[in-house]
Short mmCIF file of C-alpha atoms in Angstrom, two decimals:
data_model
loop_
_atom_site.label_atom_id
_atom_site.label_comp_id
_atom_site.label_asym_id
_atom_site.label_seq_id
_atom_site.Cartn_x
_atom_site.Cartn_y
_atom_site.Cartn_z
CA MET A 80 -18.64 3.41 -0.35
CA ASN A 81 -19.71 5.13 3.05
CA ASP A 82 -20.75 2.09 4.60
CA ASN A 83 -18.78 -0.51 6.58
CA LYS A 84 -19.03 -3.20 4.04
CA ASP A 85 -17.55 -1.11 1.67
CA ILE A 86 -14.61 -0.05 3.87
CA ASN A 87 -14.21 -3.61 5.03
CA THR A 88 -13.43 -4.48 1.45
CA LEU A 89 -10.73 -1.95 1.33
CA LYS A 90 -9.46 -3.41 4.59
CA VAL A 91 -9.31 -6.90 3.07
CA ILE A 92 -7.93 -5.80 0.18
CA LEU A 93 -5.05 -3.84 1.54
CA LEU A 94 -4.52 -5.42 4.94
CA GLN A 95 -5.10 -8.92 4.48
CA LYS A 96 -3.98 -9.91 1.32
CA LYS A 97 -0.27 -10.76 0.40
CA GLY A 98 -0.35 -8.10 -2.15
CA GLY A 99 -1.84 -5.34 -0.47
CA LYS A 100 1.13 -2.73 -0.66
CA THR A 101 1.19 -3.36 -4.58
CA THR A 102 -2.80 -2.58 -4.75
CA ALA A 103 -2.54 0.31 -2.52
CA ARG A 104 0.31 1.51 -5.11
CA ILE A 105 -2.07 1.07 -7.90
CA ILE A 106 -5.11 2.85 -6.24
CA GLU A 107 -2.82 5.87 -6.02
CA LYS A 108 -1.99 6.00 -9.16
CA ILE A 109 -5.61 5.59 -10.53
CA LEU A 110 -7.22 8.17 -8.11
CA VAL A 111 -5.08 10.63 -9.99
CA ARG A 112 -6.03 9.41 -13.65
CA PRO A 113 -6.84 6.44 -15.65
CA TYR A 114 -4.50 3.78 -16.45
CA ASN A 115 -4.24 0.80 -18.39
CA PRO A 116 -2.33 -2.24 -16.95
CA ASN A 117 0.66 -1.80 -19.28
CA GLN A 118 1.26 1.90 -17.89
CA ILE A 119 0.63 0.72 -14.54
CA ALA A 120 3.33 -1.90 -14.79
CA ASN A 121 5.73 0.46 -16.20
CA ILE A 122 5.33 3.32 -13.77
CA LEU A 123 5.50 1.28 -10.81
CA ASP A 124 8.48 -0.95 -12.03
CA ILE A 125 6.27 -4.49 -11.78
CA SER A 126 5.41 -6.97 -14.17
CA TYR A 127 2.18 -6.76 -16.65
CA ASN A 128 0.60 -9.69 -15.10
CA THR A 129 0.88 -8.74 -11.41
CA ALA A 130 -0.48 -4.91 -12.33
CA TYR A 131 -3.37 -6.96 -14.38
CA TYR A 132 -3.68 -9.32 -11.53
CA HIS A 133 -4.53 -6.71 -8.76
CA MET A 134 -6.57 -4.52 -11.25
CA GLN A 135 -8.90 -7.70 -11.88
CA ILE A 136 -9.21 -7.73 -7.94
CA MET A 137 -10.25 -3.73 -7.78
CA LEU A 138 -12.75 -4.64 -10.82
CA LYS A 139 -14.44 -7.41 -8.85
CA HIS A 140 -14.99 -5.18 -5.91
CA ASN A 141 -16.07 -2.24 -7.86
CA LEU A 142 -13.17 0.02 -6.71
CA ILE A 143 -12.36 0.61 -10.45
CA GLU A 144 -14.10 0.38 -13.91
CA LYS A 145 -13.06 -0.52 -17.33
CA LYS A 146 -13.61 2.15 -20.02
CA ASN A 147 -13.03 1.22 -23.86
CA THR A 148 -11.47 3.80 -26.08
CA GLU A 149 -10.44 3.61 -29.30
CA TYR A 150 -6.56 2.73 -28.23
CA GLY A 151 -7.59 0.24 -25.99
CA SER A 152 -8.80 -0.05 -22.68
CA ILE A 153 -8.11 1.95 -19.40
CA TYR A 154 -9.13 1.68 -15.92
CA GLU A 155 -10.40 4.39 -13.51
CA ALA A 156 -11.71 4.86 -9.92
CA THR A 157 -15.27 4.53 -9.42
CA PRO A 158 -17.25 6.98 -7.47
CA LYS A 159 -17.12 4.40 -4.77
CA LEU A 160 -13.31 4.80 -4.19
CA ILE A 161 -13.11 8.38 -4.65
CA ASN A 162 -15.51 8.76 -2.01
CA GLU A 163 -13.81 6.51 0.38
CA SER A 164 -10.15 7.90 -0.73
CA GLU A 165 -9.67 9.34 2.68
CA ALA A 166 -10.23 5.83 4.41
CA PHE A 167 -7.92 4.48 1.72
CA TYR A 168 -4.89 6.70 2.49
CA LYS A 169 -5.47 6.13 6.49
CA LEU A 170 -5.50 2.50 5.57
CA LYS A 171 -2.20 2.85 3.47
CA LYS A 172 -0.23 3.98 6.57
CA LEU A 173 -1.07 0.71 8.37
CA ILE A 174 0.46 -1.47 5.37
#
């Protein structure tokens, strides 16, 4: 994610979308370890639908990836997001 296009994607998702703050909260958690939408919803005290919606946006933009396990699906940060975590934390301060 070391090019301007990828950083611009983060800017749009975090700063120009209505739910940027929620997306940022989810990214913060997923940068630490993988979660499923239900776990994110419980941790952040948001609805499952909200967590799922934001995670689908991040999945669409290749910020997270879905992994199937014997207990269901989890989502983890992609190398693209991990490489730009410093830019993420700078953008988060602007929300």
